[in-house]
Short mmCIF file of C-alpha atoms in Angstrom, two decimals:
data_model
loop_
_atom_site.label_atom_id
_atom_site.label_comp_id
_atom_site.label_asym_id
_atom_site.label_seq_id
_atom_site.Cartn_x
_atom_site.Cartn_y
_atom_site.Cartn_z
CA MET A 1 77.39 74.46 97.52
CA GLU A 2 77.85 78.12 96.68
CA ARG A 3 80.84 79.73 98.40
CA LYS A 4 79.77 82.09 101.16
CA VAL A 5 83.13 83.72 101.91
CA GLY A 6 84.93 86.26 99.77
CA THR A 7 88.33 87.75 100.53
CA VAL A 8 90.17 86.42 103.60
CA SER A 9 93.42 87.94 104.87
CA ARG A 10 95.45 85.89 107.35
CA GLY A 11 98.53 86.88 109.27
CA ILE A 12 100.97 83.95 109.19
CA ARG A 13 103.35 83.60 112.09
CA GLY A 14 106.98 82.88 111.35
CA PRO A 15 110.31 82.80 113.16
CA ILE A 16 112.36 85.88 114.02
CA ILE A 17 114.43 86.53 110.91
CA ARG A 18 118.19 87.01 111.07
CA GLU A 19 120.77 87.91 108.44
CA GLY A 20 121.43 85.03 106.08
CA ASP A 21 118.16 83.18 106.74
CA ASN A 22 116.60 81.37 103.77
CA LEU A 23 113.38 83.33 103.27
CA VAL A 24 112.11 81.06 100.51
CA ASP A 25 112.08 78.02 102.79
CA ILE A 26 110.87 79.99 105.81
CA THR A 27 107.97 81.58 103.93
CA VAL A 28 106.84 78.39 102.23
CA ASN A 29 107.15 76.29 105.40
CA SER A 30 105.29 78.89 107.47
CA VAL A 31 102.39 79.01 105.00
CA MET A 32 102.16 75.24 104.66
CA GLU A 33 102.26 74.75 108.44
CA ALA A 34 99.48 77.35 108.83
CA CYS A 35 97.37 75.50 106.26
CA GLU A 36 97.77 72.27 108.21
CA SER A 37 97.23 73.90 111.60
CA GLU A 38 94.09 75.82 110.64
CA GLY A 39 92.59 73.33 108.20
CA PHE A 40 92.55 75.31 104.95
CA SER A 41 94.25 74.73 101.61
CA LEU A 42 95.86 76.93 99.00
CA ARG A 43 94.08 77.86 95.79
CA ASP A 44 95.18 79.33 92.46
CA LYS A 45 95.49 83.16 92.62
CA ASP A 46 96.03 83.24 96.37
CA VAL A 47 98.51 85.96 97.36
CA ILE A 48 101.46 85.39 99.68
CA ALA A 49 103.04 88.63 100.87
CA ILE A 50 106.09 89.17 103.05
CA THR A 51 106.99 92.41 104.74
CA GLU A 52 109.98 94.32 103.40
CA SER A 53 111.46 94.38 106.90
CA ILE A 54 112.25 90.67 107.04
CA VAL A 55 113.59 90.73 103.47
CA ALA A 56 116.05 93.50 104.32
CA ARG A 57 116.98 91.77 107.57
CA ALA A 58 117.68 88.49 105.80
CA GLN A 59 119.80 90.40 103.30
CA GLY A 60 121.71 92.13 106.11
CA ASN A 61 120.88 95.44 104.46
CA TYR A 62 121.97 97.80 107.24
CA ALA A 63 123.99 101.00 107.40
CA SER A 64 125.39 103.03 110.29
CA VAL A 65 125.22 106.78 110.87
CA GLU A 66 128.95 106.85 110.16
CA ASP A 67 128.30 105.27 106.75
CA ILE A 68 125.64 107.89 105.99
CA ALA A 69 127.95 110.70 107.13
CA LYS A 70 130.76 109.51 104.88
CA ASP A 71 128.51 109.24 101.83
CA VAL A 72 126.90 112.64 102.48
CA LYS A 73 130.28 114.30 102.91
CA ASN A 74 131.61 112.70 99.72
CA LYS A 75 128.58 113.74 97.66
CA LEU A 76 127.72 117.14 99.16
CA GLY A 77 131.12 118.47 100.16
CA GLY A 78 130.96 118.47 103.96
CA GLY A 79 130.38 122.22 104.35
CA THR A 80 126.99 123.92 104.58
CA ILE A 81 124.19 121.65 103.42
CA GLY A 82 120.58 122.62 102.87
CA VAL A 83 118.36 119.77 104.08
CA ILE A 84 114.83 120.34 102.86
CA PHE A 85 111.36 118.82 103.19
CA PRO A 86 112.10 115.92 105.56
CA ILE A 87 109.20 114.02 107.08
CA LEU A 88 108.72 114.33 110.84
CA SER A 89 109.54 110.86 112.11
CA ARG A 90 111.73 109.48 114.86
CA ASN A 91 111.69 106.10 113.17
CA ARG A 92 112.10 107.14 109.55
CA PHE A 93 114.21 110.28 109.44
CA ALA A 94 115.73 111.21 112.80
CA ILE A 95 118.60 108.75 112.61
CA CYS A 96 119.24 109.64 108.97
CA LEU A 97 119.42 113.30 110.01
CA ARG A 98 122.03 112.41 112.58
CA GLY A 99 124.21 110.84 109.90
CA ILE A 100 123.61 113.75 107.52
CA ALA A 101 124.63 116.28 110.20
CA MET A 102 127.77 114.28 110.98
CA GLY A 103 128.76 114.80 107.33
CA ALA A 104 128.36 118.59 107.40
CA LYS A 105 129.70 121.66 109.18
CA LYS A 106 126.34 123.42 109.05
CA VAL A 107 122.82 122.24 108.27
CA VAL A 108 120.17 124.66 107.09
CA LEU A 109 117.02 122.68 107.80
CA MET A 110 114.02 123.81 105.78
CA LEU A 111 110.71 122.36 106.97
CA SER A 112 107.47 122.43 105.03
CA TYR A 113 104.44 123.72 106.94
CA PRO A 114 101.78 123.35 108.26
CA SER A 115 102.63 119.66 107.77
CA ASP A 116 105.22 117.45 106.17
CA GLU A 117 104.73 115.53 102.93
CA VAL A 118 102.92 112.62 104.54
CA GLY A 119 100.67 114.71 106.78
CA ASN A 120 102.51 114.97 110.10
CA ALA A 121 101.44 118.40 111.31
CA LEU A 122 103.58 121.12 112.80
CA LEU A 123 100.62 123.51 112.79
CA THR A 124 96.96 123.65 111.87
CA TYR A 125 95.51 125.75 109.07
CA ASP A 126 93.47 127.55 111.72
CA GLN A 127 96.72 128.66 113.38
CA LEU A 128 97.98 129.98 110.05
CA ASP A 129 94.71 131.81 109.41
CA ASP A 130 94.79 133.40 112.85
CA ALA A 131 98.37 134.58 112.26
CA ASN A 132 97.57 135.77 108.73
CA ILE A 133 100.31 133.54 107.29
CA ASN A 134 100.18 132.24 103.72
CA PRO A 135 102.01 128.89 103.60
CA TYR A 136 102.31 129.07 99.81
CA SER A 137 104.42 132.22 99.86
CA ASP A 138 105.59 133.16 103.36
CA VAL A 139 109.03 132.15 104.62
CA LEU A 140 109.46 131.97 108.39
CA THR A 141 112.62 132.03 110.44
CA LEU A 142 112.75 129.95 113.61
CA GLU A 143 112.39 133.12 115.67
CA ARG A 144 109.29 134.22 113.75
CA TYR A 145 107.81 130.71 113.98
CA ARG A 146 108.25 130.66 117.76
CA GLU A 147 106.92 134.20 118.11
CA LEU A 148 103.74 133.32 116.21
CA PHE A 149 103.15 129.74 117.23
CA GLY A 150 105.32 128.86 120.22
CA GLU A 151 105.92 125.17 120.90
CA ASN A 152 103.88 122.68 118.89
CA LYS A 153 103.96 119.01 119.83
CA HIS A 154 102.88 116.24 117.49
CA GLU A 155 99.37 114.99 118.23
CA PHE A 156 100.39 111.34 118.49
CA THR A 157 104.04 111.36 119.58
CA GLY A 158 104.08 114.41 121.86
CA VAL A 159 107.34 115.54 120.23
CA ASP A 160 108.21 119.10 119.23
CA TYR A 161 109.99 118.09 116.02
CA VAL A 162 111.47 121.52 115.44
CA GLN A 163 113.42 121.32 118.70
CA TYR A 164 114.04 117.58 118.33
CA TYR A 165 115.63 117.89 114.90
CA SER A 166 117.62 120.96 115.97
CA ASP A 167 119.05 119.02 118.91
CA ILE A 168 119.98 116.07 116.70
CA ILE A 169 121.98 118.33 114.40
CA THR A 170 123.86 120.16 117.14
CA GLU A 171 124.57 116.95 119.06
CA ALA A 172 126.08 115.54 115.85
CA GLY A 173 128.56 118.42 115.86
CA ALA A 174 127.07 120.68 113.19
CA GLU A 175 125.75 124.21 113.34
CA VAL A 176 122.01 124.48 112.66
CA GLU A 177 119.69 127.07 111.15
CA ILE A 178 115.98 126.34 110.72
CA ILE A 179 113.56 127.98 108.30
CA PHE A 180 110.03 127.19 107.17
CA SER A 181 108.99 127.32 103.52
CA ASN A 182 107.06 125.32 100.95
CA GLN A 183 108.99 126.68 97.98
CA ALA A 184 112.03 124.55 97.17
CA LYS A 185 114.04 127.44 95.74
CA THR A 186 113.93 129.30 99.08
CA ILE A 187 116.83 127.15 100.29
CA LEU A 188 119.11 128.60 97.58
CA GLN A 189 119.27 131.82 99.59
CA TYR A 190 121.02 129.85 102.34
CA ALA A 191 122.99 127.05 100.64
CA ASP A 192 123.92 125.77 97.20
CA CYS A 193 124.57 122.13 98.16
CA ILE A 194 121.16 120.64 98.81
CA LEU A 195 119.81 117.32 100.06
CA ALA A 196 116.12 117.09 99.19
CA CYS A 197 114.45 114.69 101.60
CA ASP A 198 110.93 114.55 100.21
CA ILE A 199 109.76 111.15 99.01
CA HIS A 200 107.08 111.24 96.33
CA THR A 201 107.81 114.76 95.05
CA ARG A 202 111.60 114.42 94.99
CA LYS A 203 112.05 114.48 91.22
CA ARG A 204 110.22 117.79 90.87
CA THR A 205 112.13 119.26 93.80
CA LYS A 206 115.45 118.21 92.29
CA ARG A 207 114.47 119.72 88.94
CA LEU A 208 113.43 123.04 90.49
CA LEU A 209 116.65 123.34 92.47
CA THR A 210 118.83 122.42 89.49
CA GLU A 211 117.04 124.97 87.32
CA GLY A 212 117.43 127.48 90.16
CA GLY A 213 121.22 127.24 90.06
CA ALA A 214 122.09 124.88 92.90
CA LYS A 215 125.68 123.67 92.81
CA ILE A 216 124.83 120.12 93.97
CA VAL A 217 121.40 118.55 94.45
CA CYS A 218 120.97 115.09 95.91
CA THR A 219 117.80 113.33 96.97
CA LEU A 220 117.58 110.59 99.58
CA ASP A 221 117.73 107.97 96.85
CA ASP A 222 121.17 109.30 95.92
CA ILE A 223 122.60 108.47 99.37
CA MET A 224 123.73 104.93 100.29
CA THR A 225 123.36 103.65 96.73
CA GLU A 226 126.52 101.58 97.10
CA SER A 227 128.30 99.95 99.98
CA ILE A 228 130.32 102.21 102.28
CA ASP A 229 133.08 100.21 103.98
CA GLY A 230 131.06 97.00 103.76
CA SER A 231 127.67 98.48 104.68
CA GLY A 232 124.34 97.65 103.11
CA TYR A 233 123.01 99.78 100.27
CA ASN A 234 120.12 100.15 97.85
CA THR A 235 121.03 101.01 94.28
CA GLN A 236 117.52 102.18 93.39
CA TYR A 237 116.21 103.80 96.56
CA GLY A 238 119.22 104.71 98.71
CA LEU A 239 117.97 105.98 102.08
CA LEU A 240 114.33 106.03 100.98
CA GLY A 241 112.27 103.46 102.85
CA SER A 242 114.82 103.08 105.64
CA ASN A 243 113.86 102.52 109.28
CA LYS A 244 115.65 102.89 112.58
CA SER A 245 117.25 99.61 113.67
CA SER A 246 119.25 100.79 116.68
CA GLU A 247 120.51 104.10 118.04
CA ASP A 248 123.28 104.24 115.43
CA LYS A 249 122.08 101.96 112.62
CA ILE A 250 119.30 101.90 110.02
CA LYS A 251 117.72 99.08 108.06
CA LEU A 252 117.55 100.01 104.40
CA PHE A 253 114.74 99.13 101.98
CA PRO A 254 115.34 95.63 100.56
CA ARG A 255 117.20 95.32 97.29
CA GLU A 256 116.89 93.01 94.28
CA CYS A 257 114.10 90.77 95.58
CA THR A 258 112.31 89.77 92.37
CA ASP A 259 114.16 86.43 92.42
CA LEU A 260 112.83 85.88 95.95
CA VAL A 261 109.14 86.23 95.07
CA GLU A 262 109.52 84.10 91.97
CA ALA A 263 111.31 81.38 93.94
CA ILE A 264 108.53 81.30 96.55
CA GLN A 265 105.93 81.06 93.80
CA ALA A 266 107.80 78.18 92.15
CA LYS A 267 108.27 76.23 95.38
CA ILE A 268 104.60 76.54 96.33
CA TYR A 269 103.67 75.23 92.87
CA ASP A 270 106.04 72.27 93.22
CA LEU A 271 104.41 71.37 96.55
CA THR A 272 100.74 72.05 95.77
CA GLN A 273 100.36 72.49 91.98
CA LYS A 274 98.69 75.83 92.80
CA LYS A 275 99.90 79.01 91.15
CA VAL A 276 99.93 81.70 93.82
CA GLU A 277 101.10 85.27 93.45
CA VAL A 278 103.82 86.61 95.72
CA MET A 279 104.85 90.13 96.71
CA VAL A 280 107.06 92.03 99.13
CA TYR A 281 105.20 94.89 100.81
CA GLY A 282 106.07 97.89 102.94
CA ASP A 283 103.81 100.76 103.95
CA GLY A 284 100.22 100.67 102.82
CA ALA A 285 98.90 103.61 100.84
CA PHE A 286 96.09 105.05 102.94
CA LYS A 287 95.34 108.16 104.97
CA ASP A 288 94.35 108.40 108.63
CA PRO A 289 91.26 110.61 108.98
CA GLN A 290 92.09 111.62 112.57
CA GLY A 291 95.70 112.72 112.24
CA LYS A 292 95.56 113.37 108.46
CA ILE A 293 98.70 111.25 108.08
CA TRP A 294 99.25 109.51 104.77
CA GLU A 295 100.85 106.19 105.66
CA LEU A 296 103.12 105.83 102.63
CA ALA A 297 106.60 106.84 103.83
CA ASP A 298 108.20 104.13 101.68
CA PRO A 299 109.03 105.05 98.08
CA VAL A 300 106.64 102.33 96.82
CA VAL A 301 104.20 99.94 98.47
CA SER A 302 105.78 96.90 96.84
CA PRO A 303 109.40 96.70 95.62
CA ALA A 304 108.90 93.24 94.07
CA PHE A 305 105.98 91.09 92.95
CA THR A 306 105.12 88.28 90.54
CA LYS A 307 103.64 89.08 87.14
CA GLY A 308 100.06 88.20 88.07
CA LEU A 309 99.92 91.28 90.29
CA ILE A 310 100.59 93.76 87.48
CA GLY A 311 97.68 96.07 86.69
CA THR A 312 94.54 97.46 88.27
CA PRO A 313 91.15 95.92 89.19
CA ASN A 314 88.59 95.53 86.42
CA GLU A 315 85.34 95.44 88.37
CA LEU A 316 81.69 96.38 88.04
CA LYS A 317 79.88 98.21 90.83
CA LEU A 318 77.14 95.86 92.07
CA LYS A 319 75.04 98.61 93.64
CA TYR A 320 75.14 100.61 90.38
CA LEU A 321 73.83 97.61 88.44
CA ALA A 322 71.16 96.93 91.07
CA ASP A 323 69.99 100.57 91.22
CA ASN A 324 70.16 101.34 87.50
CA ASP A 325 70.45 98.58 84.91
CA PHE A 326 68.33 96.10 86.85
CA LYS A 327 66.29 98.35 89.13
CA ASP A 328 63.06 96.49 88.25
CA LEU A 329 64.44 93.06 89.19
CA SER A 330 64.78 91.35 92.55
CA GLY A 331 65.62 87.97 94.09
CA ASP A 332 67.02 85.27 91.84
CA ALA A 333 66.30 87.26 88.68
CA LEU A 334 68.42 90.16 89.94
CA LYS A 335 71.19 87.82 91.01
CA GLU A 336 71.24 86.10 87.62
CA ALA A 337 71.24 89.38 85.69
CA ILE A 338 74.14 90.78 87.71
CA SER A 339 76.05 87.49 87.41
CA ASN A 340 75.63 87.53 83.63
CA SER A 341 76.89 91.14 83.50
CA ILE A 342 80.01 90.18 85.42
CA LYS A 343 80.67 87.13 83.26
CA SER A 344 80.36 89.13 80.05
CA LYS A 345 82.14 92.31 81.19
CA ASP A 346 84.76 93.88 78.93
CA SER A 347 88.43 93.35 79.70
CA ASN A 348 88.80 97.13 80.08
CA LEU A 349 85.99 98.99 81.85
CA VAL A 350 87.54 102.46 81.75
CA GLY A 351 84.73 104.95 81.06
CA ASN A 352 81.96 102.47 81.78
CA MET A 353 79.51 104.02 84.25
CA ALA A 354 78.94 100.64 85.87
CA SER A 355 82.57 100.65 87.01
CA GLN A 356 82.50 104.16 88.49
CA GLY A 357 83.39 104.18 92.17
CA THR A 358 85.52 101.05 91.98
CA THR A 359 89.15 101.50 92.97
CA PRO A 360 91.41 102.33 90.00
CA ARG A 361 94.65 101.78 91.91
CA GLN A 362 97.48 99.38 91.27
CA LEU A 363 96.77 95.88 92.57
CA THR A 364 100.01 95.91 94.53
CA ASP A 365 99.00 99.16 96.27
CA LEU A 366 95.59 97.80 97.22
CA ILE A 367 96.82 94.40 98.33
CA GLY A 368 99.86 95.89 100.07
CA SER A 369 97.58 98.17 102.08
CA LEU A 370 95.49 95.17 103.14
CA CYS A 371 98.69 93.34 104.12
CA ASP A 372 100.00 96.30 106.13
CA LEU A 373 96.75 96.57 108.06
CA THR A 374 96.71 92.82 108.68
CA SER A 375 100.29 92.54 109.91
CA GLY A 376 100.32 95.80 111.85
CA SER A 377 103.55 97.45 112.92
CA GLY A 378 103.93 96.09 116.43
CA ASP A 379 104.09 92.72 118.12
CA LYS A 380 101.65 90.56 116.15
CA GLY A 381 104.52 88.40 114.87
CA THR A 382 102.92 87.85 111.46
CA PRO A 383 105.38 89.14 108.83
CA ILE A 384 103.85 86.84 106.22
CA ILE A 385 100.32 87.44 104.93
CA LEU A 386 98.12 84.99 103.03
CA ILE A 387 95.21 86.52 101.11
CA GLN A 388 92.61 84.23 99.58
CA GLY A 389 89.69 85.16 97.36
CA TYR A 390 90.95 88.62 96.43
CA PHE A 391 90.42 87.97 92.75
CA ASP A 392 87.04 86.28 93.21
CA ASN A 393 83.83 88.03 92.20
CA PHE A 394 80.09 87.57 92.78
CA THR A 395 79.95 84.68 90.31
CA ASP A 396 82.70 82.51 91.82
#
């Protein structure tokens, strides 16, 4: 009988993960128990994904605010530090800011506006228009910002991040000055030791500041790249991708986990003779239409994945074929014609009109987004995701 179900994404429940847990055994056992419990079986090209959070927790990849402070002071001198373009997040950046401020005498905090890099808004464009402010050129002091716009609380959190971040810095023992600008070089009028906190634009920011004459420029992936007094670390991403763990500790992005995904793949094959693909995922890469927030606060969607997940989709648009190439066909004839087109499609459809409107994104970004939506960020208790049928098409 013809299969009637395409892609299925399942959240797989597992135990609460602690440092030192064997994630290979836990992941494999959780998936196999779910198969038995729900009455389905694994197939070749299924995808098993595990959230970066449990990988980092199993690794014990944590750091304290004291560790951050020590590394910041060592790398940026401990005097006046320009901290620019941070995202507005209690979970992602606030605790990092506390550690940064503990490693400085003064912090000049430069915020982008009207929103941060991932879309968290301080202001609306309507507010800027009403105040005749050009965000591409105008630099605002805190006093000018308050005079024009007053207090602005985040739509979802109800937090005035300007005040919140200012309080964090002063409570950490540092002096604070806040300015608003979207031009990286503005900060050089206030400090020459800079910590650029943007995520996806950090390389350009670092280049602009270096060319502008900064004495020291670090980005978040330069901080916590090695262990500080026994702490966790991430050689590649540093503080990028970190999350609040407790009031004085962060969980860093997981490190060196390619061996993990390959070991899970191998163990599943030994048990089932099915070759699945495996990945570690963090934030999905999608944008919320209500709050205009781009979800991706991690440096990448997936820090590790098996080789079968390299690349982008190579798909034909069914509605294009139906409305154009085979517009005079219907019923079984239309189905057969479209099936034959899929079976004979080129291995690279770039430039082919019949592929226009398909999603030319990395497979790991697409699948990671599906995983993030499936697992959620709260209390579902499903840190392992099983996706079946993702690589199927109309002919399978």
